PDB file of C-alpha atoms in Angstrom:
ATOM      1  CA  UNK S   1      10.874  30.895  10.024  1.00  0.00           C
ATOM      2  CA  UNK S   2      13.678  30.843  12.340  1.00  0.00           C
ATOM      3  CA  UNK S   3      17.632  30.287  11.157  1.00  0.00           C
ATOM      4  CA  UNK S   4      17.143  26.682  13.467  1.00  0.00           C
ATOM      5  CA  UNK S   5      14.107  25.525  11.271  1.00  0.00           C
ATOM      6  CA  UNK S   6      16.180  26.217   8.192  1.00  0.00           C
ATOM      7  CA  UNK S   7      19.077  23.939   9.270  1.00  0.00           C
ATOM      8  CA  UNK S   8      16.591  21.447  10.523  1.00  0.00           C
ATOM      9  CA  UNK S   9      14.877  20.913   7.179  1.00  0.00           C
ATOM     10  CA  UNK S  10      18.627  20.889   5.111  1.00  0.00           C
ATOM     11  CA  UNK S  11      19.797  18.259   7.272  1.00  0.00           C
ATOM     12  CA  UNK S  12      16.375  16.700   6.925  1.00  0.00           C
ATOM     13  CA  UNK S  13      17.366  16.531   3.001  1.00  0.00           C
ATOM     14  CA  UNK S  14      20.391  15.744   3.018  1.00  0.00           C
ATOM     15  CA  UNK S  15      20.534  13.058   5.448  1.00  0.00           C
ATOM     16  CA  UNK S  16      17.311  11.625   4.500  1.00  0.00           C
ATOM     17  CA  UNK S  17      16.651   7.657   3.539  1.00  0.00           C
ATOM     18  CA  UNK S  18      16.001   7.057   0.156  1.00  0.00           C
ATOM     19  CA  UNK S  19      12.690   6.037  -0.784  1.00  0.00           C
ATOM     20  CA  UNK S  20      11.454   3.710  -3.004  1.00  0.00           C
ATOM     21  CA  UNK S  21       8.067   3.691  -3.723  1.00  0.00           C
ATOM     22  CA  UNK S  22       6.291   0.215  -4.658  1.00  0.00           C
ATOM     23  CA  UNK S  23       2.990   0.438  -7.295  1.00  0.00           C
ATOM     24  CA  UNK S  24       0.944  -2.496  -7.289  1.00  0.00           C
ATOM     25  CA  UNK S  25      -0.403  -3.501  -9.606  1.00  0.00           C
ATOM     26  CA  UNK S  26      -3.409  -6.291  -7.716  1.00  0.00           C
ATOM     27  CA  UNK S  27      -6.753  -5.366  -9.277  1.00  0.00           C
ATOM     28  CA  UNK S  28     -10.328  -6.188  -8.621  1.00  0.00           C
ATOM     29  CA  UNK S  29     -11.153  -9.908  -9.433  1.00  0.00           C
ATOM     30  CA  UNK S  30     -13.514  -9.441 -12.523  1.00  0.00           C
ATOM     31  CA  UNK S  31     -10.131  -6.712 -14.199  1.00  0.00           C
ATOM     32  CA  UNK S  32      -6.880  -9.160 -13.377  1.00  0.00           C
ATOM     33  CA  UNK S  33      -5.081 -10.339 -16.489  1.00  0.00           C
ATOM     34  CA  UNK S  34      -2.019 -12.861 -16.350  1.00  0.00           C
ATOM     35  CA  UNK S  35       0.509 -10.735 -17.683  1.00  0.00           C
ATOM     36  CA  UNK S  36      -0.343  -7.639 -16.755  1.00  0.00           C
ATOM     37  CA  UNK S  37      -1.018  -7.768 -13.301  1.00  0.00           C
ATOM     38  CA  UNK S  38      -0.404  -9.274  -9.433  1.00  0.00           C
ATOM     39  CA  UNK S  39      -1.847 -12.274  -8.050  1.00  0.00           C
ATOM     40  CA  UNK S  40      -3.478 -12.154  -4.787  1.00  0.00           C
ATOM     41  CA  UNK S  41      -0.822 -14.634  -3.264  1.00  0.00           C
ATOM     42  CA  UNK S  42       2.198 -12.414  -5.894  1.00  0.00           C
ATOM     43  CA  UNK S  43       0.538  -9.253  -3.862  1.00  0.00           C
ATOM     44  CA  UNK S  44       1.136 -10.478  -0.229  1.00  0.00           C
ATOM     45  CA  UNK S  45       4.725 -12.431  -0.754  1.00  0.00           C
ATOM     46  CA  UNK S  46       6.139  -9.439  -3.189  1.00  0.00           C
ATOM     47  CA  UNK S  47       5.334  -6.938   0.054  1.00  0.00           C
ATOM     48  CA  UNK S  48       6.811  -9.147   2.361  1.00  0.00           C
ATOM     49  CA  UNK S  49      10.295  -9.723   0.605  1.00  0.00           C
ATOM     50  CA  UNK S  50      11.078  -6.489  -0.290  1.00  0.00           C
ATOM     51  CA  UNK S  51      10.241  -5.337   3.370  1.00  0.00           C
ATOM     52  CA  UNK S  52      12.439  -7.887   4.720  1.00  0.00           C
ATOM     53  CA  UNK S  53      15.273  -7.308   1.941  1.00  0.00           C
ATOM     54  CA  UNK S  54      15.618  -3.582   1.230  1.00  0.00           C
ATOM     55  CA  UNK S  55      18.184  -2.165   3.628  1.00  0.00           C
ATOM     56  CA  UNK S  56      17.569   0.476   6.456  1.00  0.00           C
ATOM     57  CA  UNK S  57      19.180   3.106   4.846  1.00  0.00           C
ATOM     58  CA  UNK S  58      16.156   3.097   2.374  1.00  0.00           C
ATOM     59  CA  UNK S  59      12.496   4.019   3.142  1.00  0.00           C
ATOM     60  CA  UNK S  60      10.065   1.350   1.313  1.00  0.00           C
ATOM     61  CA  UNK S  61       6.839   3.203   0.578  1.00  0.00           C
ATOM     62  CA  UNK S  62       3.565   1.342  -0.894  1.00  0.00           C
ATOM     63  CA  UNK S  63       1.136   3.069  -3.088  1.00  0.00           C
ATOM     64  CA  UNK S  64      -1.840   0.568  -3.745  1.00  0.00           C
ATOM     65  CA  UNK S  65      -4.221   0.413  -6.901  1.00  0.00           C
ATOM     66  CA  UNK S  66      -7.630   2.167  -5.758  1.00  0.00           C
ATOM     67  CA  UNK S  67      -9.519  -0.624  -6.941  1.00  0.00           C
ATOM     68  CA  UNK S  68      -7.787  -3.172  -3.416  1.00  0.00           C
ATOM     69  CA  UNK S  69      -7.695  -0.052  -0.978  1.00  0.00           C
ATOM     70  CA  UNK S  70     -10.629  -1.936   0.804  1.00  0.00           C
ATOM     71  CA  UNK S  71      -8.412  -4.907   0.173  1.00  0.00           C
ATOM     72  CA  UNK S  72      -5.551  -4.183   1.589  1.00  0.00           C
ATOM     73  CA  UNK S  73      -7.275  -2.307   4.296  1.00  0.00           C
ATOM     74  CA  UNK S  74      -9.535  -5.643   5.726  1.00  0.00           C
ATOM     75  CA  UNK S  75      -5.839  -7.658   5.276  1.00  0.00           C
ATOM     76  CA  UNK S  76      -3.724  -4.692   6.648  1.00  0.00           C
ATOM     77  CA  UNK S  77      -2.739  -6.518   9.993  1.00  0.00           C
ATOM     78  CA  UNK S  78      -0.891  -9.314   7.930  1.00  0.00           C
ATOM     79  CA  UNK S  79       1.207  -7.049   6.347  1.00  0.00           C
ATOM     80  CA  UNK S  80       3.089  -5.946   9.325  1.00  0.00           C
ATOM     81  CA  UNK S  81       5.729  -3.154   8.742  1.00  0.00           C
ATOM     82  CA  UNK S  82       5.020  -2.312   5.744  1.00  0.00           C
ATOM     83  CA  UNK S  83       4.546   1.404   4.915  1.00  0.00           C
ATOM     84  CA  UNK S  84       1.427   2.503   2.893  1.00  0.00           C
ATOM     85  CA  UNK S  85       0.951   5.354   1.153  1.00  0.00           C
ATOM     86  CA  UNK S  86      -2.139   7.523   2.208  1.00  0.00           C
ATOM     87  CA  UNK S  87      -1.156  10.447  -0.465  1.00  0.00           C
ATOM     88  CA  UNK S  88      -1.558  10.827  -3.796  1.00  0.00           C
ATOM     89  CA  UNK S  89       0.670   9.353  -6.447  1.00  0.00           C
ATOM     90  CA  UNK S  90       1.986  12.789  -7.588  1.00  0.00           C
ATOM     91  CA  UNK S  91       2.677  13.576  -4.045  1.00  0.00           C
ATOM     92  CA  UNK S  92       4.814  10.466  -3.308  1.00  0.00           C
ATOM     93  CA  UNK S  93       6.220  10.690  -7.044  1.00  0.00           C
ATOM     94  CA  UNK S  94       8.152  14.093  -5.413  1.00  0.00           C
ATOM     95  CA  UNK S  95       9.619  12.586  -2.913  1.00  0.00           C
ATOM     96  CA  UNK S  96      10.557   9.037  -4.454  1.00  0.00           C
ATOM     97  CA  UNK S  97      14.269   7.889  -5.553  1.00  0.00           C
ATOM     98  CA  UNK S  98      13.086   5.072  -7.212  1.00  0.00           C
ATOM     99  CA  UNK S  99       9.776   3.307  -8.778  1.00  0.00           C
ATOM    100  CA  UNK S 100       9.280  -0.694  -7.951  1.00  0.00           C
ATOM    101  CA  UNK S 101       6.584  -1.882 -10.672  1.00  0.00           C
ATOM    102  CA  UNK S 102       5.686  -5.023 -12.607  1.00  0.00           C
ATOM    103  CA  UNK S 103       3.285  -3.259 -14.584  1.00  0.00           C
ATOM    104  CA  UNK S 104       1.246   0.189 -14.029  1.00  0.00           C
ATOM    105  CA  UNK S 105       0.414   3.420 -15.591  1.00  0.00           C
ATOM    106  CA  UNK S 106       2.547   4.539 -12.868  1.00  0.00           C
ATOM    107  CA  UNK S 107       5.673   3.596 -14.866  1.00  0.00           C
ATOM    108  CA  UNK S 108       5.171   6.398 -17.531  1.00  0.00           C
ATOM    109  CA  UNK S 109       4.478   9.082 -14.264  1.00  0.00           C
ATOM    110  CA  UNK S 110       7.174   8.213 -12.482  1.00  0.00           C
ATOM    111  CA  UNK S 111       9.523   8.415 -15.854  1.00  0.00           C
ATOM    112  CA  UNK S 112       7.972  11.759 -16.851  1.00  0.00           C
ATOM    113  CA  UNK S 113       8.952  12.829 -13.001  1.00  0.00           C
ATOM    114  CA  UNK S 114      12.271  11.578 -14.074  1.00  0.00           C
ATOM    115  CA  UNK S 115      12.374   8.865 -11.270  1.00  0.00           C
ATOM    116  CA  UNK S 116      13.895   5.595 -12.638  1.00  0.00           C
ATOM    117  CA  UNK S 117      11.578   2.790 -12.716  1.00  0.00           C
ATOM    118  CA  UNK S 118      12.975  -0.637 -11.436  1.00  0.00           C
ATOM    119  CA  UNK S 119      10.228  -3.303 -13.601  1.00  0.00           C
ATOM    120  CA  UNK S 120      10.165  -6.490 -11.365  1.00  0.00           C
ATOM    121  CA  UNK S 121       9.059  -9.756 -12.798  1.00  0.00           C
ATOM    122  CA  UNK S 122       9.616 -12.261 -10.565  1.00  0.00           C
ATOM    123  CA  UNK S 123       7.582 -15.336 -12.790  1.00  0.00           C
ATOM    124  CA  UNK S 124       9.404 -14.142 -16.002  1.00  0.00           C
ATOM    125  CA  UNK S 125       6.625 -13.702 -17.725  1.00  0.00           C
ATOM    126  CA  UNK S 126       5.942  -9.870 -18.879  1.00  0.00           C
ATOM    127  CA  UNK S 127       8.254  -7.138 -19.524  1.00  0.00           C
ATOM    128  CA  UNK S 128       6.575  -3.950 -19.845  1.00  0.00           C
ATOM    129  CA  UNK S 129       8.913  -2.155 -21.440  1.00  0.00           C
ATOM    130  CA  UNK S 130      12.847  -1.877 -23.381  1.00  0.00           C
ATOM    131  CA  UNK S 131      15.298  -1.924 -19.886  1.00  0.00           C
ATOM    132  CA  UNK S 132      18.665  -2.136 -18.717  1.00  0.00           C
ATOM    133  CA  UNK S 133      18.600  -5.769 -18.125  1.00  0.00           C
ATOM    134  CA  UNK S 134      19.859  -5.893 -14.299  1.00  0.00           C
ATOM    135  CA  UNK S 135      20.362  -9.585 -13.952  1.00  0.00           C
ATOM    136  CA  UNK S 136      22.534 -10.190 -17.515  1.00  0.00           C
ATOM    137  CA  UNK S 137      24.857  -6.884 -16.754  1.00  0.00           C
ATOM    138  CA  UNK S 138      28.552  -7.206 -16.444  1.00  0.00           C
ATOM    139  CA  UNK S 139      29.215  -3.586 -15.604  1.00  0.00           C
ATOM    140  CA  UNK S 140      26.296  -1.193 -14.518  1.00  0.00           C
ATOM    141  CA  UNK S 141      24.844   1.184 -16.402  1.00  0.00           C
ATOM    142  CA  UNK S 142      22.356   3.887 -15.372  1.00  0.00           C
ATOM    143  CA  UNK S 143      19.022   3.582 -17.460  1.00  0.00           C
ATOM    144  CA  UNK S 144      15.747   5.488 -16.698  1.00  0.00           C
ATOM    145  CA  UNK S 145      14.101   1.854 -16.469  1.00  0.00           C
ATOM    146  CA  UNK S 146      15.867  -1.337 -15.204  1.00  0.00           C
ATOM    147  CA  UNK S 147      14.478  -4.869 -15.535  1.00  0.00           C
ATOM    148  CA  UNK S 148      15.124  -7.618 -13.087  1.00  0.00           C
ATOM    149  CA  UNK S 149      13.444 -11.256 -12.380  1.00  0.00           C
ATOM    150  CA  UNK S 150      15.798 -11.224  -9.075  1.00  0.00           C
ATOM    151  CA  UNK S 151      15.023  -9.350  -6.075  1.00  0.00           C
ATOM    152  CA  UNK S 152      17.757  -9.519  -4.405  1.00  0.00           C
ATOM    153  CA  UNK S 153      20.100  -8.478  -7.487  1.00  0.00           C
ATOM    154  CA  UNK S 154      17.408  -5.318  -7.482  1.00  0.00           C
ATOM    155  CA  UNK S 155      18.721  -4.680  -3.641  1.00  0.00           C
ATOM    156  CA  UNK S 156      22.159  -5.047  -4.219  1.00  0.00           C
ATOM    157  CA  UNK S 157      21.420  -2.824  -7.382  1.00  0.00           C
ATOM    158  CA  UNK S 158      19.231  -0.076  -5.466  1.00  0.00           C
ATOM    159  CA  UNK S 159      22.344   2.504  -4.604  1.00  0.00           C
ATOM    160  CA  UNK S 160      23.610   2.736  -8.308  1.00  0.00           C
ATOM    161  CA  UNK S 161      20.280   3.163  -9.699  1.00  0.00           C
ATOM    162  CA  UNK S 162      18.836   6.036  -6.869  1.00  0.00           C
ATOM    163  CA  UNK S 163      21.926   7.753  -6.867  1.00  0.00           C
ATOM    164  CA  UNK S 164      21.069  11.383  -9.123  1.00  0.00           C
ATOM    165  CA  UNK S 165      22.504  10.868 -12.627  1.00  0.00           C
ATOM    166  CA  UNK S 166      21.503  14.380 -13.976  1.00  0.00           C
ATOM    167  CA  UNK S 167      21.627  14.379 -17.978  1.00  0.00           C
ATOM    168  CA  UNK S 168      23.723  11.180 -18.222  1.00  0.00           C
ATOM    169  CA  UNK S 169      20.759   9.840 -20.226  1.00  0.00           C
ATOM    170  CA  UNK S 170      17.937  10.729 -21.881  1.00  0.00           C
ATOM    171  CA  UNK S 171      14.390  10.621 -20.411  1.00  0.00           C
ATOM    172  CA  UNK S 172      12.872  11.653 -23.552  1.00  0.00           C
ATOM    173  CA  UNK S 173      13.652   8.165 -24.799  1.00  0.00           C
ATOM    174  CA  UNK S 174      10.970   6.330 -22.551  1.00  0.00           C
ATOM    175  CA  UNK S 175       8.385   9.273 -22.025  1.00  0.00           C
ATOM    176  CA  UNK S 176       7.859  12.646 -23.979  1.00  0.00           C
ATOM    177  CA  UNK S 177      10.218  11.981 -26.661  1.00  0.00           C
ATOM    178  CA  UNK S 178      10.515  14.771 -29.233  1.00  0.00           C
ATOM    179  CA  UNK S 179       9.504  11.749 -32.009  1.00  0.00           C
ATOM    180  CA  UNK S 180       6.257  11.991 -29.931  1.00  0.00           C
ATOM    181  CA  UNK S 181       5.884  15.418 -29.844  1.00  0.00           C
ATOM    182  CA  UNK S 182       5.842  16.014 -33.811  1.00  0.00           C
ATOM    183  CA  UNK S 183       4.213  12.794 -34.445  1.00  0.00           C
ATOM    184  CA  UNK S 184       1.154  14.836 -32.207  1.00  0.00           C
ATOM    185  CA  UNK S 185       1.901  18.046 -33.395  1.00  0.00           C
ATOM    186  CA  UNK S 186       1.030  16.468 -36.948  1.00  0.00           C
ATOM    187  CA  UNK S 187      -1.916  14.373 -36.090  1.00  0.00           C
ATOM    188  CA  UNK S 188      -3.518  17.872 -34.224  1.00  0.00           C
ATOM    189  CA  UNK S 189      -2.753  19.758 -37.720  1.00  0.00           C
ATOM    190  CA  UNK S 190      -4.665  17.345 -39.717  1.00  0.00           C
ATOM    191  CA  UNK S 191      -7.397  17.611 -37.476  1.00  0.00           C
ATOM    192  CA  UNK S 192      -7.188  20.944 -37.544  1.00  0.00           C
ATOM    193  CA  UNK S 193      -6.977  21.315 -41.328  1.00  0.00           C
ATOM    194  CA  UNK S 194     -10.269  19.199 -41.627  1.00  0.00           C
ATOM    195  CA  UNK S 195     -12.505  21.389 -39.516  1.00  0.00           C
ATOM    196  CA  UNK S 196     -11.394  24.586 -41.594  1.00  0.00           C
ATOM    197  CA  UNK S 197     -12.312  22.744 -45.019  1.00  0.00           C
ATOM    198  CA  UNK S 198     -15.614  22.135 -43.428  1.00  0.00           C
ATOM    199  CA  UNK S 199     -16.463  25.021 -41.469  1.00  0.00           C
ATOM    200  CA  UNK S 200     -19.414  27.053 -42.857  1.00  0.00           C
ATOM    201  CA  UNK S 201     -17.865  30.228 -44.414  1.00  0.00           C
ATOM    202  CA  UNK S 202     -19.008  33.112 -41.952  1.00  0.00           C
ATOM    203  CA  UNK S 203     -18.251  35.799 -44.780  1.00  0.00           C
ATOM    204  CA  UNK S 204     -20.537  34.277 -46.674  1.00  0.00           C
ATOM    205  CA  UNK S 205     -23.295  33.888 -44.382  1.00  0.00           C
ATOM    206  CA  UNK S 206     -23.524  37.338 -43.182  1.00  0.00           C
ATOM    207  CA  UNK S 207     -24.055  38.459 -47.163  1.00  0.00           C
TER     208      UNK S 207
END
């Protein structure tokens, strides 16, 4: 590992594009709900603006539901330019500045990764969870999850929310809060305390 490699990879980091990572959520036919998820036609027109709209200086990265791989796959050629993810979600999770989602398990992975979650819903019709509401804000204010109906007050939002906020907030309030933590603590005592009062007295069986 040579002193050149070194300085390669630094400036690599440094000077890299920010990447923001975009988790569909299109499912199979027979699982799609209204709120919850993409339409086919959301799915393809969603993909197409943001590709069009984010600026250069970011990377826009794709990481598809499993259930539309095939999907996506067999319509792949209409989607020209887009990037799409062939890692794993942890893997990409690493690497991202920013989560795009409407709504997806992803949201509480990327939080607990402590990447900020942008939740775009551009019909208005499902937030998934509390947010710093992008398109009523006077004055920006960094959030671990941001909530916007407008894409294009998401772009002109994108370098304020990627930029690295260290402990200006706190994570714990959207995943792993401490209130979590004893309220499971607790419920594993309880459980615990019940198998004890029932468990056959071993002192008593070897008399």
């Amino acid at each position: 590992f040579s002193k050149q490699d070194f300085f390669r990879q630094a400036h690599a980091l440094v000077f890299r594009k920010k990447r923001i990572l975009h988790a569909v959520t299109l499912k199979n036919i027979e699982n799609m709900q209204f709120l919850g998820t993409h339409l086919f036609d959301e799915y393809f027109e969603e993909l197409i603006t943001f590709r069009d709209q984010i600026p250069g200086c970011f990377e826009f990265i794709v990481q598809v539901h499993p259930q539309v791989k095939a999907f996506t796959k067999k319509y792949r050629k209409a989607l020209p330019g887009i990037i799409f993810s062939k890692q794993s979600l942890q893997y990409q999770l690493n690497l991202a500045d920013a989560l795009i989602s409407f709504s997806s398990t992803c949201i509480e992975d990327a939080l607990s990764c402590r990447v900020p979650v942008i939740l775009y819903d551009r019909t208005s019709r499902y937030q998934h969870c509390e947010a710093f509401n992008i398109d009523k804000m006077k004055n920006f204010e960094p959030s671990p999850v941001y909530y916007s109906t407008d894409i294009n007050r998401i772009i002109h939002a994108l370098p304020e929310i990627t930029r690295d906020y260290g402990n200006t907030f706190d994570w714990s309030s959207h995943a792993h809060s401490n209130e979590n933590y004893s309220e499971l603590d607790s419920y594993f005592e309880t459980i615990f305390e019940e198998q004890r009062k029932h468990a056959p007295n071993r002192n008593s069986e070897q008399t």
